[in-house]
Coordinates of C-alpha atoms in Angstrom, one line a residue:
M1 CA 69.1 13.4 176.7
A2 CA 69.4 16.7 174.9
H3 CA 66.4 19.2 175.7
V4 CA 64.4 19.7 172.4
R5 CA 62.9 23.7 172.0
N6 CA 59.2 23.8 170.8
P7 CA 59.5 26.0 167.3
T8 CA 56.8 27.5 168.3
T9 CA 57.6 28.8 171.7
T10 CA 61.1 29.8 170.5
T11 CA 58.5 31.9 167.7
L12 CA 56.7 33.7 170.3
G13 CA 59.5 34.3 172.8
Y14 CA 61.7 36.2 169.8
A15 CA 58.2 37.8 169.0
L16 CA 57.6 39.2 173.1
F17 CA 61.0 40.2 172.6
A18 CA 60.8 42.1 169.5
T19 CA 57.7 44.2 171.5
R20 CA 60.8 46.3 173.4
W21 CA 61.3 48.1 170.1
L22 CA 57.9 49.8 171.4
Q23 CA 59.9 52.0 173.6
A24 CA 61.7 53.4 171.3
P25 CA 59.9 56.3 170.2
L26 CA 59.3 57.0 174.8
Y27 CA 62.7 57.8 174.7
F28 CA 62.9 59.9 171.3
G29 CA 59.7 61.9 173.5
L30 CA 62.2 62.6 176.0
V31 CA 64.7 64.0 173.7
A32 CA 62.0 66.4 172.9
A33 CA 61.2 67.0 176.8
Q34 CA 65.1 67.6 176.6
G35 CA 64.7 70.4 174.2
V36 CA 61.7 72.0 176.2
Y37 CA 64.3 72.1 179.1
V38 CA 66.9 73.8 177.0
Y39 CA 64.3 76.5 176.1
K40 CA 63.1 77.0 179.1
F41 CA 66.9 77.4 180.7
F42 CA 67.7 80.0 177.7
K43 CA 64.4 81.8 178.4
E44 CA 65.3 82.1 182.4
L45 CA 68.4 83.1 182.1
W46 CA 67.4 85.8 179.7
T47 CA 65.2 87.3 181.9
L48 CA 67.7 87.0 184.4
I49 CA 70.0 89.2 182.4
L50 CA 67.7 91.6 181.7
M51 CA 66.1 92.2 185.4
C52 CA 70.4 92.6 186.5
V53 CA 70.8 94.9 183.7
S54 CA 68.3 96.8 184.6
G55 CA 69.3 97.0 188.2
H56 CA 65.9 95.4 189.3
A57 CA 67.2 92.3 190.6
T58 CA 68.3 92.2 194.3
E59 CA 70.4 89.0 195.8
T60 CA 67.4 87.2 196.7
Y61 CA 66.1 87.3 193.4
V62 CA 69.5 86.4 191.4
M63 CA 69.9 83.4 194.1
L64 CA 66.4 82.0 192.6
A65 CA 67.0 82.8 189.7
V66 CA 70.4 80.5 189.7
L67 CA 69.0 78.3 191.7
K68 CA 66.0 77.7 189.4
L69 CA 68.8 77.2 186.2
V70 CA 70.6 74.7 188.4
D71 CA 66.9 72.8 188.7
V72 CA 66.5 73.0 184.6
V73 CA 70.5 71.4 184.7
M74 CA 70.0 68.7 186.7
I75 CA 66.5 67.6 185.7
A76 CA 67.9 67.3 181.9
N77 CA 70.6 65.8 183.1
L78 CA 68.1 62.6 184.8
L79 CA 66.7 63.0 181.7
I80 CA 69.4 62.1 179.4
M81 CA 70.8 59.5 182.1
V82 CA 66.8 58.1 181.4
I83 CA 67.1 58.7 177.6
V84 CA 70.8 56.7 177.1
G85 CA 70.7 54.6 179.9
G86 CA 67.5 53.1 179.6
Y87 CA 67.3 53.0 175.6
E88 CA 70.7 50.7 176.1
T89 CA 69.3 48.6 178.8
F90 CA 65.8 48.1 178.1
V91 CA 66.3 48.4 174.0
S92 CA 69.0 47.8 172.4
R93 CA 72.8 48.5 172.8
I94 CA 74.3 51.4 171.7
G95 CA 78.0 51.2 170.5
L96 CA 80.1 53.5 172.2
Q97 CA 82.6 51.0 172.9
G98 CA 86.2 53.0 172.3
H99 CA 84.5 56.2 171.9
R100 CA 86.5 58.7 174.1
D101 CA 83.0 60.5 175.1
Q102 CA 81.5 57.3 176.6
P103 CA 79.8 58.2 179.6
E104 CA 81.9 57.0 182.6
W105 CA 78.4 55.1 184.4
L106 CA 77.2 54.1 181.0
S107 CA 80.1 51.0 180.6
H108 CA 78.5 49.6 183.5
V109 CA 75.0 50.5 183.7
N110 CA 71.5 48.0 184.5
S111 CA 68.6 48.5 185.6
N112 CA 69.7 48.3 189.2
V113 CA 72.3 50.9 188.3
L114 CA 70.0 53.1 186.5
K115 CA 67.1 53.2 189.2
V116 CA 70.0 54.0 192.1
K117 CA 71.3 56.9 189.8
L118 CA 67.7 58.1 189.3
A119 CA 66.5 58.2 193.0
T120 CA 69.8 59.9 194.1
A121 CA 69.4 62.1 191.2
I122 CA 65.5 63.0 192.2
V123 CA 67.6 63.5 195.7
G124 CA 69.7 66.1 194.3
I125 CA 66.7 68.2 192.6
S126 CA 64.5 68.2 195.8
S127 CA 67.4 69.5 197.6
V128 CA 67.7 72.4 195.4
H129 CA 63.7 72.8 196.0
L130 CA 64.0 72.8 199.4
L131 CA 66.9 75.1 199.2
Q132 CA 64.8 77.3 196.8
M133 CA 62.0 77.5 199.7
F134 CA 64.6 78.4 202.3
V135 CA 66.4 80.8 200.3
D136 CA 62.6 82.4 200.0
V137 CA 61.7 81.8 203.2
H138 CA 59.9 85.0 203.9
H139 CA 57.6 84.4 201.0
T140 CA 57.0 80.6 202.2
S141 CA 54.5 79.3 204.2
H142 CA 55.6 76.7 207.4
H143 CA 53.3 74.8 206.4
A144 CA 54.6 74.1 203.1
L145 CA 58.2 74.8 204.4
L146 CA 57.2 72.2 206.9
W147 CA 56.4 69.2 204.0
G148 CA 58.5 70.3 202.1
T149 CA 61.4 69.2 203.9
V150 CA 59.4 65.6 205.1
I151 CA 58.7 65.0 201.3
H152 CA 62.7 65.6 201.1
M153 CA 63.7 63.2 203.7
A154 CA 62.0 60.4 202.0
F155 CA 63.3 61.1 198.9
I156 CA 66.5 60.3 201.0
A157 CA 65.0 57.4 202.9
S158 CA 63.8 55.6 199.7
A159 CA 67.2 56.4 197.4
A160 CA 69.5 54.9 200.8
I161 CA 67.0 52.1 201.0
L162 CA 67.2 51.3 196.8
A163 CA 71.1 51.5 197.2
Y164 CA 70.4 48.9 200.3
M165 CA 68.8 46.6 198.1
S166 CA 70.3 46.8 194.7
G167 CA 73.7 45.1 196.2
P168 CA 72.1 42.0 196.9
M169 CA 70.2 42.1 193.4
V170 CA 73.4 42.9 191.9
A171 CA 75.2 40.3 193.9
Q172 CA 72.7 37.5 193.3
A173 CA 72.5 38.1 189.0
D174 CA 76.5 37.7 189.3
R175 CA 76.5 34.9 191.3
G176 CA 74.0 33.5 189.1
H177 CA 75.6 34.4 185.8
A178 CA 78.9 32.2 187.5
D179 CA 77.2 29.4 187.7
R180 CA 75.7 29.4 184.1
G181 CA 79.1 30.2 183.2
H182 CA 80.9 26.6 185.7
A183 CA 77.8 25.0 184.1
D184 CA 78.9 25.8 180.5
R185 CA 82.4 25.4 181.2
G186 CA 81.7 21.6 182.5
H187 CA 79.5 20.9 179.5
A188 CA 82.2 21.5 177.5
D189 CA 84.8 19.9 179.2
R190 CA 82.7 16.9 179.0
S191 CA 82.8 16.8 175.3
P192 CA 85.1 15.5 172.9
A193 CA 86.4 19.1 172.0
G194 CA 86.4 20.6 175.6
R195 CA 88.8 17.6 176.9
Q196 CA 91.2 18.1 173.9
A197 CA 91.0 21.6 174.6
S198 CA 91.5 21.4 178.6
A199 CA 94.7 18.9 177.7
A200 CA 96.3 21.4 175.8
P201 CA 95.7 25.3 176.5
L202 CA 95.7 26.7 180.1
D203 CA 95.0 30.3 181.0
E204 CA 97.1 32.4 183.5
D205 CA 96.2 31.3 187.1
G206 CA 95.9 27.3 185.9
S207 CA 97.8 24.8 188.0
D208 CA 99.4 22.0 185.7
R209 CA 101.0 19.0 187.3
A210 CA 101.8 17.6 184.2
D211 CA 105.5 16.5 183.0
P212 CA 107.3 19.6 181.3
Q213 CA 107.7 17.5 178.4
Q214 CA 104.2 16.8 177.7
V215 CA 103.8 20.7 178.2
T216 CA 106.7 21.3 175.3
T217 CA 105.7 18.8 172.9
P218 CA 102.3 19.8 171.7
E219 CA 100.4 17.9 168.8
P220 CA 102.6 19.0 165.5
D221 CA 99.3 18.2 163.2
A222 CA 96.8 20.2 165.5
P223 CA 94.0 21.5 163.3
A224 CA 94.2 25.3 163.3
S225 CA 90.2 25.4 163.4
A226 CA 88.6 25.3 166.7
P227 CA 84.6 24.7 167.9
A228 CA 82.3 27.4 167.9
L229 CA 83.3 30.1 170.2
P230 CA 82.1 29.5 173.9
A231 CA 80.6 32.7 175.9
P232 CA 82.3 34.6 177.6
R233 CA 83.6 32.8 181.0
Q234 CA 83.0 34.3 184.1
P235 CA 85.3 34.6 186.9
A236 CA 86.3 32.0 189.1
P237 CA 84.8 32.1 192.5
D238 CA 88.4 31.3 194.1
A239 CA 90.1 34.1 191.8
D240 CA 92.7 35.9 193.5
A241 CA 92.3 39.5 195.0
D242 CA 93.5 41.2 191.9
A243 CA 90.6 39.5 189.7
D244 CA 87.7 41.2 192.1
V245 CA 85.2 43.3 189.5
V246 CA 87.3 47.1 189.1
V247 CA 85.0 49.4 188.4
G248 CA 85.7 52.8 186.5
A249 CA 88.3 53.1 183.4
D250 CA 90.4 54.5 185.8
D251 CA 90.5 52.0 188.3
R252 CA 90.6 49.7 185.7
I253 CA 93.8 51.3 183.6
R254 CA 95.3 51.3 187.3
A255 CA 94.8 47.8 187.7
A256 CA 96.4 46.9 184.2
G257 CA 100.0 47.4 185.2
F258 CA 100.5 49.8 182.2
P259 CA 104.3 51.3 182.9
A260 CA 103.0 54.2 181.6
R261 CA 100.0 55.5 180.5
K262 CA 100.4 56.0 176.9
L263 CA 97.3 57.1 174.1
L264 CA 96.9 57.0 169.9
E265 CA 96.5 60.1 170.4
D266 CA 100.0 60.7 171.6
F267 CA 101.9 58.1 169.4
D268 CA 104.0 60.0 166.8
Q269 CA 102.2 58.6 163.5
Q270 CA 105.2 60.2 161.7
H271 CA 108.4 58.2 163.1
P272 CA 107.9 54.6 161.4
R273 CA 108.3 54.6 157.6
D274 CA 105.9 52.5 157.1
F275 CA 102.8 51.2 159.5
D276 CA 99.1 50.5 158.4
R277 CA 97.5 53.4 159.8
E278 CA 93.7 52.3 159.4
T279 CA 94.8 49.0 161.2
V280 CA 95.6 50.5 164.4
A281 CA 92.7 53.4 164.1
R282 CA 90.0 50.5 163.9
L283 CA 91.8 48.4 166.4
G284 CA 91.3 52.2 168.5
K285 CA 87.5 51.2 168.9
A286 CA 88.7 48.3 171.2
E287 CA 85.8 46.2 168.9
F288 CA 88.7 43.4 168.6
V289 CA 88.4 42.8 172.4
A290 CA 84.8 41.5 172.1
A291 CA 85.4 39.7 168.8
R292 CA 87.9 37.6 170.9
R293 CA 90.9 38.5 168.3
N294 CA 94.2 38.8 168.7
V295 CA 96.7 41.8 168.1
V296 CA 100.4 40.8 167.0
L297 CA 102.8 44.2 166.6
V298 CA 105.9 43.7 165.0
G299 CA 109.4 45.7 164.2
P300 CA 112.5 46.9 165.3
P301 CA 113.3 48.3 168.7
G302 CA 112.0 52.2 169.3
T303 CA 109.2 51.9 166.2
G304 CA 106.2 52.4 169.1
K305 CA 105.2 48.9 169.7
T306 CA 105.0 49.0 173.5
H307 CA 103.4 52.7 173.2
L308 CA 100.6 51.3 170.6
A309 CA 100.0 48.0 173.0
I310 CA 99.6 50.2 175.9
A311 CA 97.7 52.6 173.7
L312 CA 95.3 49.9 173.0
G313 CA 95.2 48.9 176.8
V314 CA 93.9 52.0 177.7
R315 CA 91.3 52.0 174.7
A316 CA 90.0 48.3 176.2
C317 CA 90.0 49.8 179.6
Q318 CA 87.5 52.7 178.4
A319 CA 85.5 50.4 176.9
G320 CA 84.7 49.1 180.2
H321 CA 87.0 45.9 179.9
R322 CA 89.7 44.6 181.9
V323 CA 93.2 44.3 181.3
L324 CA 96.9 43.1 182.1
F325 CA 100.0 44.2 181.2
A326 CA 103.6 42.6 181.4
T327 CA 106.7 41.9 179.6
A328 CA 107.4 38.1 178.4
A329 CA 109.7 37.9 181.1
E330 CA 107.3 39.2 183.5
W331 CA 104.8 36.7 182.4
A332 CA 107.1 33.7 182.4
A333 CA 108.2 34.3 185.9
R334 CA 104.2 34.7 186.9
L335 CA 103.6 31.0 185.2
S336 CA 106.5 29.5 186.4
D337 CA 105.8 30.4 190.1
A338 CA 102.3 29.4 189.5
R339 CA 103.5 26.0 188.0
A340 CA 105.8 25.6 190.7
A341 CA 103.2 25.8 193.4
G342 CA 100.9 23.4 191.8
R343 CA 98.6 25.9 190.7
L344 CA 99.1 26.7 187.5
D345 CA 95.6 25.9 186.3
A346 CA 94.0 28.2 188.4
E347 CA 96.2 30.7 187.6
L348 CA 95.5 30.3 183.8
T349 CA 91.8 30.6 184.8
A350 CA 91.9 33.2 186.7
L351 CA 92.9 35.4 184.0
D352 CA 89.9 34.7 182.0
D353 CA 88.5 37.5 184.1
H354 CA 90.7 39.5 181.8
P355 CA 89.4 39.8 178.6
L356 CA 92.5 41.4 177.3
L357 CA 96.3 40.2 178.3
I358 CA 98.9 42.4 177.1
V359 CA 102.9 40.3 176.6
D360 CA 105.2 42.8 175.4
E361 CA 108.8 42.3 174.3
I362 CA 108.4 38.6 172.8
G363 CA 111.7 38.3 171.4
Y364 CA 114.6 40.2 173.3
T365 CA 115.0 37.0 175.8
P366 CA 115.2 33.4 174.1
F367 CA 113.1 30.7 176.9
D368 CA 113.8 27.5 177.6
A369 CA 111.7 24.2 176.4
A370 CA 109.6 24.1 180.1
T371 CA 108.7 28.2 179.8
A372 CA 108.2 28.0 176.0
G373 CA 105.8 25.4 176.9
L374 CA 104.0 27.3 179.6
F375 CA 103.7 30.3 177.2
F376 CA 101.8 28.0 174.7
R377 CA 99.8 26.7 177.1
L378 CA 98.7 30.1 177.8
V379 CA 98.1 31.4 173.6
A380 CA 96.6 27.9 173.5
H381 CA 94.5 28.2 176.6
R382 CA 93.1 31.9 175.4
Y383 CA 92.4 30.4 171.8
E384 CA 89.2 31.9 170.7
R385 CA 88.4 32.5 174.3
A386 CA 89.5 36.0 174.9
S387 CA 92.0 38.4 173.5
L388 CA 96.1 38.6 173.1
I389 CA 98.5 41.7 172.3
V390 CA 102.0 40.8 172.2
T391 CA 104.7 43.1 170.3
S392 CA 107.9 41.2 169.1
D393 CA 110.9 42.2 167.4
R394 CA 110.6 39.8 165.3
P395 CA 108.1 38.1 162.6
L396 CA 105.8 35.2 163.3
G397 CA 108.2 33.1 161.4
R398 CA 111.5 33.5 163.6
W399 CA 109.8 32.8 167.0
D400 CA 111.4 29.1 167.2
E401 CA 114.7 31.3 168.0
V402 CA 112.5 32.1 170.7
F403 CA 110.2 29.6 172.1
G404 CA 112.4 26.6 169.5
P405 CA 109.9 23.5 168.7
T406 CA 107.0 25.1 170.0
A407 CA 106.5 28.4 167.6
P408 CA 104.7 26.9 165.3
A409 CA 101.7 25.3 167.1
M410 CA 102.1 28.8 169.1
T411 CA 101.8 31.2 166.7
D412 CA 99.3 29.3 165.0
R413 CA 96.7 30.0 167.0
L414 CA 98.2 33.2 167.7
A415 CA 97.6 34.6 164.1
H416 CA 94.2 32.6 163.3
H417 CA 91.6 35.4 164.6
A418 CA 94.6 38.3 164.6
D419 CA 95.5 41.5 163.2
L420 CA 98.9 42.0 162.5
V421 CA 100.8 45.3 162.1
R422 CA 104.2 45.6 161.2
L423 CA 106.3 48.8 162.0
D424 CA 109.4 49.7 160.3
G425 CA 111.8 52.4 160.9
D426 CA 114.8 53.3 163.0
S427 CA 114.6 53.7 166.7
Y428 CA 112.6 56.8 168.1
R429 CA 115.1 56.4 171.6
T430 CA 118.3 56.5 169.3
R431 CA 117.0 59.0 166.9
R432 CA 116.2 61.4 170.0
A433 CA 119.7 60.5 171.4
T434 CA 121.4 61.4 168.2
S435 CA 120.0 64.4 167.9
A436 CA 120.6 65.3 171.5
W437 CA 124.3 64.6 170.7
A438 CA 124.5 66.9 167.4
D439 CA 122.9 69.6 169.9

C-alpha cells in the first residue's frame, strides 16, 4: 500500500527547511570579518615596511611580524572555507560546476569534511602562535610557553580524533545512500516501466546471458519518451576496483583513460569552417552531465571531434563527475568480454558509477549484429539515466552503415536528450602535413 503523506506535515517540513536561509546573513557577516582581516594585514605590512626602511627592525622583530602576517592569512583562509563551504553545505548550492577556478575541496565538501578541514586549519594557526612564542622566548614566561604547548597538543589530538571519526561516518552515509539507491531500483524493476527498461538497455558492467538475436532485434515501435527520470544511481557494492570513489579532479582525469589531456582553451576554433561555438561553450560548463543529456559530435576526420570530447570530459572531471573514455572498438571489446564471461549485466551496472561515458570514433569500423546489439543495450541502459559523448564521422541517419538494423532504435534514444554539434572542414592533421611538405 502506498504511503500517503500528510499535506500539513509536508508543508511544515518545507517551512522548517526554508529557515536555513536565516543563516545566510551570518555568512555575509563573516565576509565583513574577512575585510577586517584584509585591513589588518596591510596595516601590519605597512608597519613592517616602515620599521625596515627606518632601520629599527631587528631580525626577531621581522620574523615575528612575518609570522603575524602568516597568521592573518591562515585565519582569512579559515574564514573563506567556512563562508563558501558552510554556505553550500547548510544553506544553498553555489553554481560553480565547470568553473576553472572552482576550489578542489569544494567539489566533495560536506559537513564532516568541513569539520576536519576547520580542525586542521586551527592546528595550523595554533602552530604559528606557538612558533611566535618560541621565537620571542626571552619575553615569554615559562608558564605561558607550557600552556601554549599543551593547548597546541590538545588541538592536534582533537583534530586527529575528529578525522578518525569522520571516516566511519562518511562510510555509513555512503552505505545509506547506496541502500536507498538499491531500494529505488528494486521498486522500479517491479513496475511495468522498470521491467521494460531492464529488458532492453544494459550498462557497461552488466552480465547478459540472453540470446544474441534478442539483443540485436529491439522493438522497432518503442516509444521515444520514457518514464520520469530516476534518482542518480549509486555505485554497485560489487563493482570492480576501478569503480572505487576517486577524490580530486586530477585523479578523476587520470582514471578516465584519456589518450591525452586536451582543453577547450587549446581548441583551434579557426580551423573548422563551421561549428556551433555557443553550444560548445555552454557544454563546457558540464551542466549536461547533471541533466543526464548526451553530446553527439559529428564531422569528417581531423576536424577536432576527439579533442572536444576529451576537453568536455576534462571539464566534467573538474566539476566532480567520474568519466570513462574509450574508442568504439575498445567499448566493443569490453562489452563482448563481459558477455562472454556471463557478467554483462554487472558490467553495465558498474558503469552507472560513471555519470559520463565517452565513445570515440564511431563509424570507422562496422560491427556485426551481436556487437551492434551490445551498443544498443549500452545506449538504452543509460537513456535518461546518465550521459554519453559520442564522436562519429557520419550523421546519425547513416549509422545503419555501422550498426545495421539496430541503428534506428539506438539513435532514437541517443538523440532524444542530446546536443548535436556538427564540425565541417578539412583535416587538421592533413593540413599540417601539407604545410610541412610545402616547406
